């Protein structure tokens, strides 16, 4: 098993800044997103907002990724490439923002409703949102990575959904992706023991149908559900502390077009 970095107090302070920037950009996305926009419009917004902060959008040119943010609509699980697709009433879109500032990355994503949720988009999105919360609630010094995965899997499957196996959460810091791999499924009591100072993401991808996914053979990035079912995802970057957890990408205010599901009619 690869060694998991323990961040120093100075590194943690720097991570708080890059993570807050990512959270602020994501919150602003929610305040701009609406039907009629293209996913490329979201890219332009995230790119410009990130540069305004004096930061760099980590996805841009990462392993050849061509854009500054991932936008994953409906049956796209993750790594959707922004383009000409127009968002329409009833769609869901995950926007995954990663900000590089002061030598450190902060990574966070949310699924937004375009216009009115349908019963299906609402179910998969609310299960993904709660799955992340349930995973975060397992985090404390001495817990195991398997405790996080098991809690997420038990909940999502009890809700009739499935959890994607082929993509996982990850350590994060000076590099976008570091050890450990954070599976969103598994068994309690297994996997690495958590220590204060570890920083990693939890980012469950929840499908309404089967957990099987495939990567677009043409663009080599876009990940789809094999059965065409809807997929939703939320992601936070978290710090393990002596007493529990600090959510480094905590939102400065509730997300429009997502956390206000009971009242949105955009
Ligand atoms: N932000 C994604 C994650 O949560 C990774 C995107 S890699 C990219 O790990 F190249 F597609 F941007
Ligand atoms: Co991530
Ligand atoms: Co991400």
Tab-separated table of N, CA and C and ligand atoms in Angstrom, residues 96 98 107-108 168-170 172 176-177 201-203 233 235-237, ligand 2:
chain	number	residue	atom	x	y	z
A	96	UNK	N	-17.592	19.725	-11.559
A	96	UNK	CA	-16.480	19.302	-10.691
A	96	UNK	C	-15.346	20.317	-10.828
A	98	UNK	N	-11.811	22.020	-9.592
A	98	UNK	CA	-10.562	21.817	-8.858
A	98	UNK	C	-9.672	23.035	-9.073
A	107	UNK	N	-10.545	20.270	-4.352
A	107	UNK	CA	-11.377	19.530	-5.308
A	107	UNK	C	-12.781	19.363	-4.730
A	108	UNK	N	-13.800	19.829	-5.453
A	108	UNK	CA	-15.177	19.702	-4.953
A	108	UNK	C	-16.155	19.694	-6.114
A	168	UNK	N	-12.755	6.404	-7.954
A	168	UNK	CA	-12.682	6.460	-6.494
A	168	UNK	C	-12.252	7.848	-6.029
A	169	UNK	N	-12.399	8.114	-4.744
A	169	UNK	CA	-11.816	9.314	-4.161
A	169	UNK	C	-10.308	9.131	-4.037
A	170	UNK	N	-9.622	10.192	-3.586
A	170	UNK	CA	-8.155	10.183	-3.661
A	170	UNK	C	-7.552	11.160	-2.668
A	172	UNK	N	-5.046	14.177	-1.819
A	172	UNK	CA	-4.868	15.402	-2.610
A	172	UNK	C	-3.982	16.353	-1.820
A	176	UNK	N	-2.734	16.594	-7.693
A	176	UNK	CA	-4.192	16.483	-7.857
A	176	UNK	C	-4.655	15.130	-7.293
A	177	UNK	N	-3.931	14.075	-7.636
A	177	UNK	CA	-4.307	12.734	-7.179
A	177	UNK	C	-3.103	12.087	-6.490
A	201	UNK	N	-10.257	13.155	-0.824
A	201	UNK	CA	-11.611	13.449	-1.263
A	201	UNK	C	-12.499	12.238	-1.016
A	202	UNK	N	-13.777	12.511	-0.841
A	202	UNK	CA	-14.824	11.489	-0.899
A	202	UNK	C	-15.773	11.985	-1.984
A	203	UNK	N	-16.089	11.148	-2.968
A	203	UNK	CA	-16.825	11.624	-4.133
A	203	UNK	C	-17.657	10.521	-4.773
A	233	UNK	N	-23.369	12.847	-8.498
A	233	UNK	CA	-22.149	12.825	-7.676
A	233	UNK	C	-22.005	14.120	-6.891
A	235	UNK	N	-18.827	15.832	-4.199
A	235	UNK	CA	-17.438	15.627	-3.760
A	235	UNK	C	-17.015	16.714	-2.792
A	236	UNK	N	-16.358	16.294	-1.707
A	236	UNK	CA	-15.671	17.232	-0.822
A	236	UNK	C	-14.229	16.768	-0.618
A	237	UNK	N	-13.356	17.752	-0.355
A	237	UNK	CA	-12.006	17.474	0.137
A	237	UNK	C	-12.053	17.620	1.651
B	2	LIG	CO1	-11.562	14.289	-6.836
